[in-house]
mmCIF file of C-alpha atoms in Angstrom:
data_model
loop_
_atom_site.group_PDB
_atom_site.id
_atom_site.type_symbol
_atom_site.label_atom_id
_atom_site.label_comp_id
_atom_site.label_asym_id
_atom_site.label_seq_id
_atom_site.Cartn_x
_atom_site.Cartn_y
_atom_site.Cartn_z
ATOM 1 C CA MET A 226 -35.556 -2.039 8.934
ATOM 2 C CA ILE A 227 -31.890 -3.049 8.590
ATOM 3 C CA LEU A 228 -30.639 -3.812 5.081
ATOM 4 C CA ILE A 229 -27.759 -6.278 4.690
ATOM 5 C CA VAL A 230 -25.865 -5.928 1.411
ATOM 6 C CA GLY A 231 -23.634 -8.988 1.037
ATOM 7 C CA ALA A 232 -25.894 -11.093 3.228
ATOM 8 C CA SER A 233 -25.016 -14.618 2.105
ATOM 9 C CA GLY A 234 -21.326 -14.767 2.937
ATOM 10 C CA ALA A 235 -18.959 -15.372 5.820
ATOM 11 C CA VAL A 236 -19.848 -12.077 7.524
ATOM 12 C CA GLY A 237 -23.465 -11.654 6.458
ATOM 13 C CA ILE A 238 -24.773 -14.985 7.786
ATOM 14 C CA PRO A 239 -23.361 -14.628 11.330
ATOM 15 C CA THR A 240 -24.596 -11.030 11.426
ATOM 16 C CA ILE A 241 -28.092 -12.109 10.423
ATOM 17 C CA LYS A 242 -28.129 -14.807 13.096
ATOM 18 C CA ALA A 243 -27.065 -12.267 15.721
ATOM 19 C CA LEU A 244 -29.656 -9.744 14.523
ATOM 20 C CA VAL A 245 -32.404 -12.380 14.654
ATOM 21 C CA ARG A 246 -31.445 -13.059 18.287
ATOM 22 C CA ARG A 247 -31.951 -9.320 18.886
ATOM 23 C CA ASN A 248 -35.391 -9.420 17.186
ATOM 24 C CA ALA A 249 -34.284 -7.030 14.439
ATOM 25 C CA ASN A 250 -36.314 -6.380 11.321
ATOM 26 C CA ILE A 251 -34.036 -7.471 8.469
ATOM 27 C CA ARG A 252 -34.002 -7.048 4.697
ATOM 28 C CA ALA A 253 -31.323 -8.627 2.516
ATOM 29 C CA LEU A 254 -30.115 -7.895 -0.992
ATOM 30 C CA THR A 255 -29.084 -11.217 -2.476
ATOM 31 C CA SER A 256 -28.144 -12.432 -5.924
ATOM 32 C CA ASN A 257 -30.444 -15.432 -6.442
ATOM 33 C CA LYS A 258 -33.634 -17.185 -5.331
ATOM 34 C CA ASN A 259 -31.834 -20.089 -3.637
ATOM 35 C CA SER A 260 -29.890 -17.679 -1.464
ATOM 36 C CA ALA A 261 -33.091 -15.733 -0.761
ATOM 37 C CA ALA A 262 -34.803 -18.908 0.458
ATOM 38 C CA ASN A 263 -31.860 -19.719 2.740
ATOM 39 C CA LEU A 264 -31.874 -16.190 4.181
ATOM 40 C CA SER A 265 -35.616 -16.369 4.794
ATOM 41 C CA ASN A 266 -35.091 -19.631 6.684
ATOM 42 C CA LEU A 267 -32.541 -17.841 8.891
ATOM 43 C CA GLY A 268 -35.116 -15.209 9.826
ATOM 44 C CA VAL A 269 -34.693 -12.465 7.214
ATOM 45 C CA GLY A 270 -38.090 -10.780 6.868
ATOM 46 C CA GLU A 271 -37.595 -9.428 3.328
ATOM 47 C CA THR A 272 -35.278 -10.597 0.587
ATOM 48 C CA HIS A 273 -34.671 -8.576 -2.547
ATOM 49 C CA VAL A 274 -33.145 -10.579 -5.381
ATOM 50 C CA GLY A 275 -30.862 -8.290 -7.307
ATOM 51 C CA ASP A 276 -27.327 -7.346 -8.263
ATOM 52 C CA PHE A 277 -25.156 -5.085 -6.100
ATOM 53 C CA ARG A 278 -23.528 -3.951 -9.348
ATOM 54 C CA SER A 279 -26.864 -2.461 -10.467
ATOM 55 C CA ASP A 280 -27.706 1.083 -9.348
ATOM 56 C CA GLU A 281 -31.406 0.320 -9.748
ATOM 57 C CA ASP A 282 -31.316 -2.883 -7.663
ATOM 58 C CA VAL A 283 -29.322 -1.267 -4.860
ATOM 59 C CA LYS A 284 -31.582 1.802 -4.772
ATOM 60 C CA ARG A 285 -34.685 -0.415 -4.684
ATOM 61 C CA ALA A 286 -33.295 -2.392 -1.744
ATOM 62 C CA MET A 287 -32.521 0.833 0.190
ATOM 63 C CA VAL A 288 -36.058 2.224 0.092
ATOM 64 C CA GLY A 289 -37.438 2.689 3.592
ATOM 65 C CA VAL A 290 -34.508 1.247 5.554
ATOM 66 C CA ALA A 291 -33.207 2.847 8.742
ATOM 67 C CA SER A 292 -29.750 1.209 8.672
ATOM 68 C CA VAL A 293 -27.478 -0.500 6.164
ATOM 69 C CA PHE A 294 -24.772 -3.088 6.781
ATOM 70 C CA LEU A 295 -22.450 -3.347 3.789
ATOM 71 C CA VAL A 296 -20.161 -6.315 3.213
ATOM 72 C CA THR A 297 -18.364 -5.940 -0.119
ATOM 73 C CA PRO A 298 -17.054 -9.017 -1.963
ATOM 74 C CA ARG A 299 -13.369 -9.621 -1.238
ATOM 75 C CA PHE A 300 -10.802 -9.976 -4.002
ATOM 76 C CA THR A 301 -12.955 -8.453 -6.764
ATOM 77 C CA LYS A 302 -11.542 -5.713 -8.980
ATOM 78 C CA ASP A 303 -14.654 -3.567 -8.623
ATOM 79 C CA GLU A 304 -15.022 -3.903 -4.845
ATOM 80 C CA ALA A 305 -14.654 -0.155 -4.292
ATOM 81 C CA GLU A 306 -17.223 0.643 -6.987
ATOM 82 C CA ILE A 307 -19.691 -1.808 -5.427
ATOM 83 C CA GLY A 308 -19.210 -0.201 -2.036
ATOM 84 C CA LEU A 309 -19.450 3.375 -3.285
ATOM 85 C CA ARG A 310 -22.643 2.497 -5.171
ATOM 86 C CA SER A 311 -24.229 1.419 -1.878
ATOM 87 C CA VAL A 312 -23.013 4.574 -0.138
ATOM 88 C CA ALA A 313 -24.520 6.765 -2.886
ATOM 89 C CA ALA A 314 -27.856 4.925 -2.716
ATOM 90 C CA ALA A 315 -27.924 5.284 1.074
ATOM 91 C CA GLN A 316 -27.286 9.030 0.715
ATOM 92 C CA GLN A 317 -30.119 9.393 -1.793
ATOM 93 C CA GLU A 318 -32.497 7.446 0.433
ATOM 94 C CA GLY A 319 -31.462 9.340 3.588
ATOM 95 C CA VAL A 320 -30.489 6.217 5.521
ATOM 96 C CA GLY A 321 -29.992 6.909 9.220
ATOM 97 C CA HIS A 322 -26.979 4.687 9.909
ATOM 98 C CA PHE A 323 -24.458 3.147 7.513
ATOM 99 C CA VAL A 324 -22.248 0.355 8.853
ATOM 100 C CA PHE A 325 -19.369 -0.908 6.708
ATOM 101 C CA SER A 326 -17.426 -4.117 7.244
ATOM 102 C CA SER A 327 -13.935 -3.086 6.158
ATOM 103 C CA ALA A 328 -10.608 -4.727 7.010
ATOM 104 C CA PHE A 329 -7.825 -4.462 9.571
ATOM 105 C CA HIS A 330 -5.199 -1.977 8.300
ATOM 106 C CA PRO A 331 -7.013 -0.913 5.111
ATOM 107 C CA GLN A 332 -4.256 1.602 4.351
ATOM 108 C CA MET A 333 -1.931 -1.199 3.173
ATOM 109 C CA THR A 334 -1.543 -0.344 -0.522
ATOM 110 C CA LYS A 335 0.294 -3.613 -1.244
ATOM 111 C CA MET A 336 -2.853 -5.500 -0.248
ATOM 112 C CA ASN A 337 -5.304 -4.474 -2.965
ATOM 113 C CA HIS A 338 -8.334 -5.971 -1.215
ATOM 114 C CA HIS A 339 -7.551 -3.800 1.829
ATOM 115 C CA TRP A 340 -6.902 -0.677 -0.229
ATOM 116 C CA SER A 341 -10.282 -1.095 -1.970
ATOM 117 C CA LYS A 342 -11.935 -1.040 1.434
ATOM 118 C CA LEU A 343 -10.090 2.153 2.350
ATOM 119 C CA LEU A 344 -11.622 3.840 -0.704
ATOM 120 C CA VAL A 345 -15.074 2.779 0.489
ATOM 121 C CA GLU A 346 -14.255 4.002 4.012
ATOM 122 C CA GLU A 347 -13.384 7.394 2.557
ATOM 123 C CA GLY A 348 -16.706 7.454 0.692
ATOM 124 C CA VAL A 349 -18.602 6.516 3.846
ATOM 125 C CA ILE A 350 -16.895 9.219 5.923
ATOM 126 C CA GLU A 351 -17.379 11.907 3.264
ATOM 127 C CA SER A 352 -21.020 10.918 2.612
ATOM 128 C CA GLY A 353 -22.440 12.889 5.504
ATOM 129 C CA LEU A 354 -24.246 9.754 6.722
ATOM 130 C CA ASP A 355 -24.073 8.654 10.341
ATOM 131 C CA PHE A 356 -21.654 5.755 10.078
ATOM 132 C CA THR A 357 -19.752 3.045 11.883
ATOM 133 C CA ILE A 358 -16.820 1.246 10.309
ATOM 134 C CA LEU A 359 -15.711 -2.181 11.497
ATOM 135 C CA GLN A 360 -12.140 -3.243 10.695
ATOM 136 C CA PRO A 361 -11.889 -6.950 11.493
ATOM 137 C CA ALA A 362 -8.601 -8.834 11.509
ATOM 138 C CA MET A 363 -8.143 -11.953 9.395
ATOM 139 C CA PHE A 364 -10.953 -14.452 9.897
ATOM 140 C CA MET A 365 -10.226 -17.613 11.848
ATOM 141 C CA GLN A 366 -12.455 -19.410 9.320
ATOM 142 C CA ASN A 367 -9.950 -18.656 6.539
ATOM 143 C CA VAL A 368 -7.764 -21.422 7.961
ATOM 144 C CA ALA A 369 -10.330 -23.917 6.649
ATOM 145 C CA VAL A 370 -9.186 -23.158 3.098
ATOM 146 C CA GLU A 371 -5.585 -24.031 3.982
ATOM 147 C CA TRP A 372 -6.450 -26.897 6.331
ATOM 148 C CA PRO A 373 -5.836 -29.751 3.816
ATOM 149 C CA VAL A 374 -2.217 -28.578 3.280
ATOM 150 C CA ILE A 375 -1.742 -28.013 7.012
ATOM 151 C CA LYS A 376 -2.993 -31.526 7.705
ATOM 152 C CA GLU A 377 -0.995 -33.168 4.922
ATOM 153 C CA LYS A 378 2.323 -31.276 5.219
ATOM 154 C CA GLY A 379 2.187 -29.738 8.675
ATOM 155 C CA ILE A 380 2.793 -26.289 7.202
ATOM 156 C CA TYR A 381 0.642 -23.212 7.651
ATOM 157 C CA SER A 382 1.972 -21.042 4.856
ATOM 158 C CA ARG A 383 1.387 -17.297 5.239
ATOM 159 C CA PRO A 384 2.995 -14.400 3.347
ATOM 160 C CA TYR A 385 4.190 -12.868 6.629
ATOM 161 C CA SER A 386 7.134 -13.294 8.949
ATOM 162 C CA PRO A 387 6.829 -16.406 11.142
ATOM 163 C CA ASP A 388 8.003 -14.238 14.030
ATOM 164 C CA ARG A 389 4.988 -11.924 13.826
ATOM 165 C CA LYS A 390 1.884 -12.671 15.834
ATOM 166 C CA MET A 391 -1.394 -12.630 13.936
ATOM 167 C CA ALA A 392 -4.566 -11.478 15.655
ATOM 168 C CA LEU A 393 -7.484 -13.453 14.235
ATOM 169 C CA VAL A 394 -11.200 -12.879 14.636
ATOM 170 C CA ASP A 395 -14.042 -15.396 14.569
ATOM 171 C CA THR A 396 -16.775 -14.375 12.105
ATOM 172 C CA GLU A 397 -19.379 -15.333 14.723
ATOM 173 C CA ASP A 398 -17.887 -12.658 17.003
ATOM 174 C CA LEU A 399 -17.772 -10.194 14.109
ATOM 175 C CA GLY A 400 -21.456 -10.887 13.424
ATOM 176 C CA GLU A 401 -22.279 -10.254 17.070
ATOM 177 C CA ALA A 402 -20.336 -6.972 17.043
ATOM 178 C CA ALA A 403 -22.072 -5.867 13.841
ATOM 179 C CA ALA A 404 -25.490 -6.676 15.320
ATOM 180 C CA ILE A 405 -24.710 -4.630 18.431
ATOM 181 C CA VAL A 406 -23.575 -1.653 16.354
ATOM 182 C CA LEU A 407 -26.670 -1.896 14.136
ATOM 183 C CA THR A 408 -29.143 -2.039 17.019
ATOM 184 C CA ASP A 409 -27.539 0.310 19.559
ATOM 185 C CA GLN A 410 -27.313 3.983 18.570
ATOM 186 C CA GLY A 411 -24.261 4.589 20.780
ATOM 187 C CA TYR A 412 -21.710 3.446 18.188
ATOM 188 C CA LYS A 413 -22.263 6.055 15.467
ATOM 189 C CA GLY A 414 -19.331 8.095 14.187
ATOM 190 C CA ALA A 415 -16.716 5.526 15.160
ATOM 191 C CA ILE A 416 -14.210 3.138 13.607
ATOM 192 C CA PHE A 417 -13.428 -0.085 15.478
ATOM 193 C CA GLU A 418 -10.533 -2.483 14.938
ATOM 194 C CA LEU A 419 -11.731 -5.979 15.813
ATOM 195 C CA CYS A 420 -9.445 -8.872 16.662
ATOM 196 C CA GLY A 421 -8.923 -11.780 19.027
ATOM 197 C CA PRO A 422 -6.798 -11.613 22.175
ATOM 198 C CA ASP A 423 -3.001 -11.058 22.201
#
């Protein structure tokens, strides 16, 4: 049984689709019944409706799972606490493999949402659990948020130098990579940076 924490978002959904293609047995922790129904339609065998901010809900979802895939919510002040709660529950349950979807260059302290992920990475590494950490680059799908301005003004505004190349990753590819790591035991104890070409 593979538990997905953060199953309904931009990383969780593609990962579930890829796991279904690999005939994996999937459980998801999700926040509401509508999301649970959608996940069931995608092929999730078990859905637990609960709150990843609740120790009790996270512990309940962990019972009997072999692997966990954690996707913490971006841009939330308590992202690290949410992640560390899942790590602690996995330790208590004796989960065999903990996979964390982090971020490219999590050591960037000026990018709080990256730094939060680094704190979770530290917790994962120090937990004693067999782990794999995925560090994807910026998602190609993020451009959709800025697309109206790009279309209207012809400007793709980023807080980086226009002379620097950006390596993007498609969340469908990230989901495929996560599914491989979760179903093939050969990727334990590793950290992978994931990005597109060039």
